[in-house]
């Protein structure tokens, strides 16, 4: 039978046996006799292998995770004909896949890219829709990659629609949204290339709540989201909005698989107590200053509906890691234009400057909850100084945990004490034996050594209340130079003749001259 050779699957087993499978189709043209002609088979096989390796630079079937997180399965020497969306140049296969995964669109008629075929010779990337199957055809210089289908499947259990249409949902950060089912919200998307809006890249969210929480966690203020759950949507299915749905550039249109969540933000910008004290719910007092801002490291950024609420959050702040750091002041933006989380709990405030639409407050006296969290310390002289002192203060409620850790380490040491003592006894006998042998040698001058310098195991961290503080093994003492008794003078194990100082007679002692050997001191 006549064949036109299409492909050869070439495999070499561990024992060196070569197996080849020939794929072909009948033709009516020229003759190519394969049959049992082993030499011809090897010639054709070598030629095809050279073409494949040359075209794909050692391609291997594998999985690849795109930059945005969508997984793809790569199949070498294969093409998926048809179902093209568009094609464009790409410097590599990985670049082609990433272009597919992050493809953007703002129209409910756009089709998502779900697969690619990449030609390594022409460096063309062919993006394909979700109708691509794994029924590939052999093509030596082409590689095909199909995206994971699971993220594109509609999960009705994760959607609040249709029963939740018109209801209010609260995300993980506390922001409320009105949910509008079956609605495609176009326009007023953040510009990923804009420096001030770059935090809001459209991204993939498995649930509407994830999408809403993404909206409220970044800056500037996000007014709502469009979340798509269609099997034909883009992998980037969460679109934060920089204007309200009633804005002129916003458009709402029916769409069976899209949901619009419109933010419900209510804030109170009133500040009437400048230079007056505010008393928090736990009795702490803070000094208010309106229309001002300040610098300082953030302990936490949260949302507050009004100025007083933000001050109260500072007064009752407790460190998430169980430490004793307390809030020393706040900066608050009433209109939340820099983001839904508009209350900045600070370690301390510095560089206070006048600034409209911002308010600040500094802690004057702590309340009961703060005293408990800080180990019962008094306010002292200034917020910054107190926070620094807290670093070396006792841990109060954390003390039992540290004792428990020390006890466990002592138990571990006890478990190995027996073998260690046995080895020490053997080493002592060997040492004693060698000392006995050396005792017969003439005695030599020896200067007693009484210095003691602590090593790393003798000392404790400067800050015993540090987050990752771990006490050393129980030595029975903490390093204290005044409390250490110098070791006794060295004495041999056997008697020896008394030491005799050399007589001075016959010796000429001369001090080194300084005139010719100039000494230099380091200048401070």
Coordinates of C-alpha atoms in Angstrom, one line a residue:
X1 CA 0.0 0.0 0.0
X2 CA 1.2 3.5 -0.7
X3 CA 1.6 6.0 2.2
X4 CA 2.4 9.6 2.8
X5 CA 4.1 9.7 6.1
X6 CA 2.5 12.0 8.7
X7 CA 4.2 11.2 12.0
X8 CA 6.3 8.6 13.9
X9 CA 6.1 8.0 17.6
X10 CA 9.6 7.0 18.6
X11 CA 10.4 5.4 22.0
X12 CA 13.5 3.8 23.4
X13 CA 13.0 1.4 26.4
X14 CA 15.5 0.9 29.2
X15 CA 17.1 -2.1 27.6
X16 CA 17.8 -0.2 24.4
X17 CA 14.9 -1.6 22.4
X18 CA 13.6 0.8 19.8
X19 CA 9.8 0.9 19.1
X20 CA 8.3 3.1 16.4
X21 CA 4.7 3.6 15.4
X22 CA 4.1 5.0 11.9
X23 CA 1.0 7.1 11.2
X24 CA 0.1 7.5 7.5
X25 CA -2.7 7.8 5.0
X26 CA -3.3 6.2 1.6
X27 CA -2.4 8.3 -1.4
X28 CA -2.7 7.9 -5.1
X29 CA 0.6 9.5 -5.9
X30 CA 4.1 8.4 -5.6
X31 CA 5.2 5.2 -3.9
X32 CA 6.8 5.0 -0.5
X33 CA 7.3 1.4 0.6
X34 CA 7.7 1.1 4.4
X35 CA 7.0 -2.6 5.0
X36 CA 9.8 -4.2 6.9
X37 CA 12.5 -2.0 5.5
X38 CA 14.2 -1.2 8.8
X39 CA 16.9 1.0 7.2
X40 CA 14.3 3.2 5.5
X41 CA 12.3 3.5 8.7
X42 CA 15.4 4.7 10.6
X43 CA 16.2 7.2 7.9
X44 CA 12.7 8.7 8.0
X45 CA 12.6 8.5 11.8
X46 CA 15.9 10.4 12.1
X47 CA 14.7 13.1 9.7
X48 CA 11.5 13.7 11.6
X49 CA 13.3 13.8 14.9
X50 CA 15.7 16.4 13.6
X51 CA 12.8 18.6 12.4
X52 CA 10.9 18.3 15.7
X53 CA 13.9 19.1 17.9
X54 CA 15.0 21.9 15.7
X55 CA 11.5 23.4 15.6
X56 CA 10.7 23.1 19.3
X57 CA 14.0 23.4 21.1
X58 CA 13.4 20.3 23.3
X59 CA 9.7 20.9 24.1
X60 CA 8.2 18.6 26.8
X61 CA 4.6 18.0 27.6
X62 CA 4.0 19.7 30.9
X63 CA 1.7 21.9 33.1
X64 CA 2.2 25.7 33.2
X65 CA 0.7 28.2 35.6
X66 CA 0.2 31.6 33.9
X67 CA 1.2 34.9 35.6
X68 CA -2.4 35.5 36.7
X69 CA -2.8 31.9 38.1
X70 CA -4.7 30.0 35.4
X71 CA -3.2 26.5 34.8
X72 CA -2.5 25.3 31.2
X73 CA -1.6 21.8 29.9
X74 CA 1.1 22.0 27.2
X75 CA 1.2 19.4 24.4
X76 CA 4.2 19.5 22.0
X77 CA 4.1 18.9 18.2
X78 CA 0.4 19.5 18.1
X79 CA -2.1 22.0 16.7
X80 CA -5.8 22.6 17.5
X81 CA -7.2 23.8 14.2
X82 CA -10.1 26.3 14.2
X83 CA -11.8 28.2 17.0
X84 CA -9.5 31.1 16.6
X85 CA -10.3 34.4 18.3
X86 CA -7.3 36.3 17.0
X87 CA -3.6 35.9 16.5
X88 CA -0.6 38.1 17.4
X89 CA 3.2 37.8 17.7
X90 CA 4.7 36.4 20.9
X91 CA 8.3 36.0 21.8
X92 CA 7.8 32.6 23.5
X93 CA 5.2 30.0 24.3
X94 CA 4.9 31.3 27.9
X95 CA 4.3 34.8 26.6
X96 CA 1.6 33.5 24.3
X97 CA -0.1 31.7 27.2
X98 CA 0.0 34.7 29.5
X99 CA -1.5 36.9 26.8
X100 CA -4.4 34.5 26.6
X101 CA -4.9 34.3 30.4
X102 CA -4.9 38.1 31.0
X103 CA -6.9 39.1 27.9
X104 CA -9.2 41.9 28.8
X105 CA -12.6 42.9 27.5
X106 CA -15.4 45.2 28.6
X107 CA -18.2 43.9 26.5
X108 CA -20.7 41.0 27.2
X109 CA -20.2 40.0 23.5
X110 CA -16.4 39.4 23.9
X111 CA -15.2 35.7 24.0
X112 CA -12.7 34.4 26.5
X113 CA -9.4 33.0 25.5
X114 CA -9.3 29.4 26.7
X115 CA -6.4 27.9 24.7
X116 CA -3.5 28.7 22.4
X117 CA -1.5 27.2 19.5
X118 CA 2.0 28.6 19.2
X119 CA 4.1 28.3 16.1
X120 CA 7.8 28.2 17.2
X121 CA 9.1 29.1 13.7
X122 CA 6.9 32.1 12.9
X123 CA 6.5 33.0 16.6
X124 CA 2.7 33.5 16.1
X125 CA 0.3 33.1 18.9
X126 CA -3.2 31.8 18.0
X127 CA -5.7 32.5 20.8
X128 CA -8.7 30.2 20.8
X129 CA -12.1 30.1 22.5
X130 CA -13.6 27.5 24.8
X131 CA -14.7 25.1 22.1
X132 CA -11.2 23.7 21.7
X133 CA -10.9 19.9 22.4
X134 CA -7.9 17.6 22.9
X135 CA -8.3 16.2 19.4
X136 CA -5.1 17.6 18.2
X137 CA -3.3 17.0 14.9
X138 CA 0.4 16.5 14.5
X139 CA 2.4 19.6 13.6
X140 CA 6.2 19.5 14.2
X141 CA 6.7 23.2 14.7
X142 CA 3.5 24.0 16.7
X143 CA 2.7 23.7 20.5
X144 CA -0.8 23.7 21.9
X145 CA -1.9 24.7 25.5
X146 CA -5.4 24.4 26.9
X147 CA -6.4 26.2 30.0
X148 CA -8.0 24.5 33.0
X149 CA -11.8 24.5 32.5
X150 CA -12.8 24.4 36.2
X151 CA -12.5 28.1 36.9
X152 CA -14.9 28.8 34.0
X153 CA -17.6 26.6 35.2
X154 CA -20.7 28.1 36.9
X155 CA -21.0 27.2 40.5
X156 CA -24.5 28.1 41.5
X157 CA -23.8 27.4 45.2
X158 CA -21.3 30.4 45.3
X159 CA -23.8 32.8 43.8
X160 CA -26.3 34.9 45.7
X161 CA -28.5 35.0 42.7
X162 CA -31.3 34.9 41.8
X163 CA -32.8 34.8 45.4
X164 CA -30.4 37.5 46.6
X165 CA -31.4 40.0 44.0
X166 CA -31.7 43.5 45.6
X167 CA -30.3 42.3 49.0
X168 CA -27.4 43.9 50.9
X169 CA -24.2 41.8 51.3
X170 CA -21.3 42.7 53.6
X171 CA -17.7 41.7 52.5
X172 CA -14.8 40.6 54.6
X173 CA -13.7 44.2 55.3
X174 CA -17.1 45.4 56.4
X175 CA -18.3 47.2 53.3
X176 CA -21.9 46.9 52.3
X177 CA -23.1 46.3 48.7
X178 CA -26.5 46.2 47.0
X179 CA -26.5 43.1 44.8
X180 CA -28.2 43.4 41.3
X181 CA -28.4 40.0 39.6
X182 CA -28.4 39.5 35.8
X183 CA -26.7 42.9 35.2
X184 CA -23.6 43.7 33.2
X185 CA -22.0 46.9 34.6
X186 CA -19.7 48.4 31.9
X187 CA -17.6 51.6 32.0
X188 CA -15.6 53.3 34.8
X189 CA -13.1 50.5 35.1
X190 CA -9.8 51.3 36.8
X191 CA -6.9 51.8 34.5
X192 CA -4.3 49.2 35.3
X193 CA -1.6 51.3 33.6
X194 CA -2.4 54.4 35.7
X195 CA 0.0 54.9 38.6
X196 CA -2.8 56.0 40.9
X197 CA -5.2 53.2 39.9
X198 CA -2.7 50.3 39.3
X199 CA -3.8 48.5 42.5
X200 CA -7.1 47.5 40.8
X201 CA -6.0 45.1 38.1
X202 CA -9.1 43.1 37.0
X203 CA -8.5 39.6 38.5
X204 CA -10.1 36.2 39.0
X205 CA -12.5 35.7 41.9
X206 CA -14.1 32.4 42.7
X207 CA -17.0 34.0 44.5
X208 CA -18.8 37.4 44.6
X209 CA -17.6 37.9 48.2
X210 CA -13.9 37.5 47.1
X211 CA -14.5 40.1 44.4
X212 CA -16.2 42.6 46.8
X213 CA -13.5 42.1 49.4
X214 CA -10.9 42.9 46.7
X215 CA -12.7 46.1 46.0
X216 CA -12.7 47.3 49.6
X217 CA -9.1 46.4 50.4
X218 CA -7.3 48.7 48.0
X219 CA -7.0 52.4 47.2
X220 CA -8.4 54.7 45.9
X221 CA -12.0 54.2 46.9
X222 CA -13.8 51.5 44.9
X223 CA -17.5 52.1 44.4
X224 CA -18.5 48.5 43.4
X225 CA -17.8 45.6 41.2
X226 CA -18.9 43.6 38.2
X227 CA -18.5 39.8 38.7
X228 CA -19.0 37.4 35.9
X229 CA -19.7 33.7 36.4
X230 CA -20.4 32.7 32.8
X231 CA -18.7 29.6 31.3
X232 CA -17.6 31.9 28.4
X233 CA -16.3 34.8 30.4
X234 CA -12.8 36.0 30.8
X235 CA -10.6 34.4 33.5
X236 CA -10.3 37.9 34.9
X237 CA -13.9 38.0 36.0
X238 CA -13.9 40.7 38.8
X239 CA -14.0 44.3 37.6
X240 CA -13.7 47.0 40.3
X241 CA -15.3 50.4 39.5
X242 CA -14.0 53.9 40.2
X243 CA -17.4 55.6 40.0
X244 CA -20.8 54.9 41.2
X245 CA -23.3 53.0 39.0
X246 CA -25.3 56.3 38.6
X247 CA -22.3 58.0 37.0
X248 CA -22.7 59.1 33.4
X249 CA -20.0 56.8 32.1
X250 CA -21.5 53.8 33.8
X251 CA -23.9 51.6 31.9
X252 CA -26.1 48.7 33.2
X253 CA -27.3 46.1 30.8
X254 CA -29.1 42.7 31.2
X255 CA -26.8 39.7 31.3
X256 CA -27.8 36.3 32.6
X257 CA -24.4 35.5 34.0
X258 CA -23.2 38.8 35.3
X259 CA -23.8 40.4 38.8
X260 CA -23.4 44.1 39.7
X261 CA -22.6 44.9 43.4
X262 CA -22.9 48.6 44.1
X263 CA -21.1 49.9 47.2
X264 CA -23.1 51.5 50.0
X265 CA -20.8 54.0 51.8
X266 CA -21.9 56.3 54.5
X267 CA -19.4 58.5 56.4
X268 CA -19.7 61.4 58.8
X269 CA -17.1 64.1 58.3
X270 CA -18.0 66.2 61.4
X271 CA -15.1 67.2 63.6
X272 CA -16.0 69.9 66.2
X273 CA -13.6 69.1 69.0
X274 CA -10.3 70.3 67.9
X275 CA -7.8 70.5 70.8
X276 CA -10.3 68.8 73.0
X277 CA -10.1 65.4 74.6
X278 CA -12.3 62.5 73.5
X279 CA -13.1 59.8 76.0
X280 CA -13.3 56.3 74.5
X281 CA -15.5 53.4 75.5
X282 CA -12.8 51.9 77.7
X283 CA -12.0 55.2 79.5
X284 CA -8.9 56.1 77.4
X285 CA -8.5 59.8 76.3
X286 CA -7.3 61.1 73.0
X287 CA -6.5 64.7 72.0
X288 CA -8.3 65.7 68.8
X289 CA -7.0 67.9 66.0
X290 CA -9.2 68.6 63.0
X291 CA -8.1 69.3 59.4
X292 CA -4.6 67.9 60.0
X293 CA -2.6 64.9 59.0
X294 CA 0.6 63.2 60.3
X295 CA 3.2 60.6 59.6
X296 CA 3.8 57.4 61.6
X297 CA 4.0 53.6 61.1
X298 CA 0.6 51.9 60.7
X299 CA -0.4 49.2 63.2
X300 CA -3.6 48.5 61.3
X301 CA -5.8 50.1 58.7
X302 CA -9.6 49.6 59.2
X303 CA -12.8 51.3 58.2
X304 CA -14.6 53.7 60.5
X305 CA -17.9 55.4 59.8
X306 CA -17.0 58.5 61.8
X307 CA -14.1 60.3 63.6
X308 CA -15.2 59.1 67.0
X309 CA -15.4 55.5 65.9
X310 CA -11.8 55.6 64.6
X311 CA -10.6 57.0 67.9
X312 CA -12.4 54.3 69.8
X313 CA -10.8 51.6 67.7
X314 CA -7.4 53.1 68.6
X315 CA -8.2 53.1 72.3
X316 CA -9.3 49.5 72.3
X317 CA -6.6 48.2 69.9
X318 CA -5.0 44.9 70.7
X319 CA -2.1 43.5 68.8
X320 CA -3.0 40.5 66.6
X321 CA 0.2 38.7 67.6
X322 CA -0.5 38.9 71.3
X323 CA 2.2 41.5 71.9
X324 CA 2.0 44.5 74.1
X325 CA 2.1 47.2 71.4
X326 CA -0.7 49.7 71.8
X327 CA -2.1 52.4 69.5
X328 CA -0.6 55.8 70.0
X329 CA -2.8 57.8 67.6
X330 CA -4.8 57.9 64.4
X331 CA -5.2 59.6 61.1
X332 CA -8.7 59.6 59.7
X333 CA -10.1 60.5 56.3
X334 CA -13.9 61.0 56.5
X335 CA -14.7 60.9 52.8
X336 CA -12.7 57.7 52.4
X337 CA -11.5 58.9 49.0
X338 CA -8.2 57.0 49.5
X339 CA -10.1 53.7 50.1
X340 CA -12.8 52.2 52.2
X341 CA -10.3 51.5 55.0
X342 CA -10.1 55.1 56.1
X343 CA -8.9 54.8 59.7
X344 CA -5.2 54.5 60.2
X345 CA -4.2 53.2 63.7
X346 CA -0.6 54.4 64.3
X347 CA 2.2 53.4 66.6
X348 CA 3.0 57.1 67.1
X349 CA 2.4 60.4 65.2
X350 CA 5.1 62.7 63.9
X351 CA 5.3 65.6 61.4
X352 CA 1.8 67.0 62.0
X353 CA 0.7 69.2 59.1
X354 CA -2.5 71.1 58.3
X355 CA -4.6 69.2 55.7
X356 CA -8.3 69.6 55.0
X357 CA -10.5 66.5 55.0
X358 CA -8.2 64.7 57.4
X359 CA -8.3 64.5 61.2
X360 CA -5.8 63.2 63.7
X361 CA -5.8 62.3 67.4
X362 CA -3.1 61.3 69.8
X363 CA -3.4 59.1 72.9
X364 CA -3.3 61.0 76.2
X365 CA -4.1 58.3 78.7
X366 CA -4.8 54.6 78.2
X367 CA -7.9 52.7 79.2
X368 CA -8.3 49.5 81.1
X369 CA -8.1 47.2 78.1
X370 CA -4.9 48.9 76.9
X371 CA -3.4 48.6 80.3
X372 CA -4.1 44.9 80.3
X373 CA -2.7 44.4 76.8
X374 CA 0.5 46.4 77.7
X375 CA 1.2 44.6 81.0
X376 CA -0.2 47.3 83.3
X377 CA 2.4 50.0 82.5
X378 CA 1.7 53.6 83.2
X379 CA 1.7 56.2 80.4
X380 CA 5.0 57.8 81.4
X381 CA 6.6 60.5 79.3
X382 CA 5.2 60.5 75.8
X383 CA 3.7 57.8 73.5
X384 CA 6.9 57.0 71.6
X385 CA 9.0 56.5 74.8
X386 CA 6.3 54.2 76.3
X387 CA 6.1 52.0 73.2
X388 CA 9.9 51.6 73.2
X389 CA 9.8 50.6 76.9
X390 CA 7.2 48.0 76.1
X391 CA 9.7 46.1 74.1
X392 CA 11.6 45.1 77.2
X393 CA 8.6 44.9 79.6
X394 CA 7.3 41.7 81.2
X395 CA 4.6 40.0 79.1
X396 CA 1.9 39.7 81.7
X397 CA -0.5 37.1 80.4
X398 CA 2.2 35.6 78.1
X399 CA 4.4 34.5 81.1
X400 CA 2.8 31.0 81.5
X401 CA 3.4 30.3 77.8
X402 CA 7.1 31.1 78.2
X403 CA 7.3 28.9 81.3
X404 CA 5.7 26.1 79.5
X405 CA 8.2 26.4 76.7
X406 CA 11.1 26.4 79.1
X407 CA 9.7 23.4 80.9
X408 CA 9.4 21.4 77.7
X409 CA 13.0 22.2 76.8
X410 CA 14.1 21.1 80.3
X411 CA 12.3 17.8 79.8
X412 CA 14.0 17.3 76.4
X413 CA 17.4 18.0 78.1
X414 CA 16.6 15.4 80.8
X415 CA 15.7 12.8 78.3
X416 CA 19.3 12.8 77.0
X417 CA 21.1 13.4 80.3
X418 CA 21.9 9.7 81.0
X419 CA 23.9 9.1 77.8
X420 CA 25.6 12.5 78.1
X421 CA 26.7 11.8 81.7
X422 CA 28.1 8.4 80.7
X423 CA 30.1 9.8 77.9
X424 CA 31.4 12.6 80.2
X425 CA 32.6 10.0 82.7
X426 CA 34.5 8.1 80.1
X427 CA 36.1 11.3 78.8
X428 CA 37.0 12.2 82.4
X429 CA 38.8 8.9 83.0
X430 CA 40.8 9.3 79.7
X431 CA 41.7 12.9 80.6
X432 CA 42.8 11.8 84.2
X433 CA 45.0 9.1 82.7
X434 CA 46.8 11.5 80.4
X435 CA 47.3 14.1 83.2
X436 CA 48.9 11.4 85.3
X437 CA 51.4 10.7 82.5
X438 CA 52.2 14.4 82.0
X439 CA 52.7 14.9 85.7
X440 CA 56.1 13.3 85.6
X441 CA 57.4 15.9 83.2
X442 CA 59.2 19.0 84.6
X443 CA 56.9 21.7 85.8
X444 CA 56.5 24.8 83.7
X445 CA 55.4 28.3 84.4
X446 CA 51.7 28.8 84.2
X447 CA 49.6 31.9 84.5
X448 CA 46.2 31.5 86.0
X449 CA 43.3 32.5 83.7
X450 CA 40.3 34.0 85.4
X451 CA 38.6 35.9 82.5
X452 CA 35.1 34.8 81.5
X453 CA 33.4 36.0 78.4
X454 CA 29.8 34.9 77.7
X455 CA 29.0 33.1 74.5
X456 CA 25.7 33.2 72.6
X457 CA 24.2 30.5 74.8
X458 CA 24.9 32.4 78.0
X459 CA 23.0 35.6 77.0
X460 CA 19.3 36.3 76.5
X461 CA 17.9 38.5 73.7
X462 CA 17.7 42.2 74.6
X463 CA 14.0 42.2 74.2
X464 CA 12.5 39.3 76.2
X465 CA 9.1 40.2 74.9
X466 CA 9.9 40.0 71.2
X467 CA 7.5 38.2 69.0
X468 CA 9.9 35.4 68.2
X469 CA 11.6 35.3 71.6
X470 CA 12.7 31.8 72.7
X471 CA 14.7 31.4 76.0
X472 CA 17.8 29.2 75.8
X473 CA 18.2 25.9 77.5
X474 CA 18.1 26.1 81.4
X475 CA 21.7 27.0 82.5
X476 CA 20.6 27.9 86.0
X477 CA 21.5 31.5 85.6
X478 CA 21.2 34.5 83.3
X479 CA 24.5 36.2 82.4
X480 CA 25.3 38.8 85.1
X481 CA 29.0 39.7 85.4
X482 CA 28.6 40.8 89.0
X483 CA 27.1 37.5 90.0
X484 CA 29.8 35.2 88.5
X485 CA 32.4 33.8 90.8
X486 CA 35.8 33.5 89.1
X487 CA 37.1 29.9 88.8
X488 CA 39.8 28.9 91.4
X489 CA 43.5 29.0 90.4
X490 CA 44.7 26.1 88.3
X491 CA 46.4 23.4 90.2
X492 CA 47.9 20.1 88.9
X493 CA 46.7 16.7 90.0
X494 CA 50.2 15.8 91.5
X495 CA 52.7 17.7 93.6
X496 CA 55.4 19.6 91.8
X497 CA 58.5 21.6 92.8
X498 CA 57.9 25.2 93.7
X499 CA 58.4 27.8 90.9
X500 CA 61.6 29.8 91.2
X501 CA 62.0 33.2 89.5
X502 CA 65.2 33.6 87.5
X503 CA 67.7 35.8 89.3
X504 CA 68.3 39.3 87.9
X505 CA 72.1 39.0 88.2
X506 CA 73.7 38.5 84.9
X507 CA 70.7 40.0 83.0
X508 CA 70.7 43.4 81.3
X509 CA 67.1 44.6 81.1
X510 CA 66.6 47.3 78.5
X511 CA 63.3 49.1 77.6
X512 CA 62.5 49.4 73.9
X513 CA 63.4 52.9 72.7
X514 CA 60.6 55.2 71.6
X515 CA 62.6 57.9 69.8
X516 CA 63.3 55.9 66.7
X517 CA 60.1 53.8 66.9
X518 CA 57.4 56.4 66.9
X519 CA 54.2 55.2 68.3
X520 CA 50.9 56.3 66.8
X521 CA 47.5 56.4 68.4
X522 CA 44.2 56.2 66.4
X523 CA 42.4 59.5 66.3
X524 CA 38.8 59.5 67.5

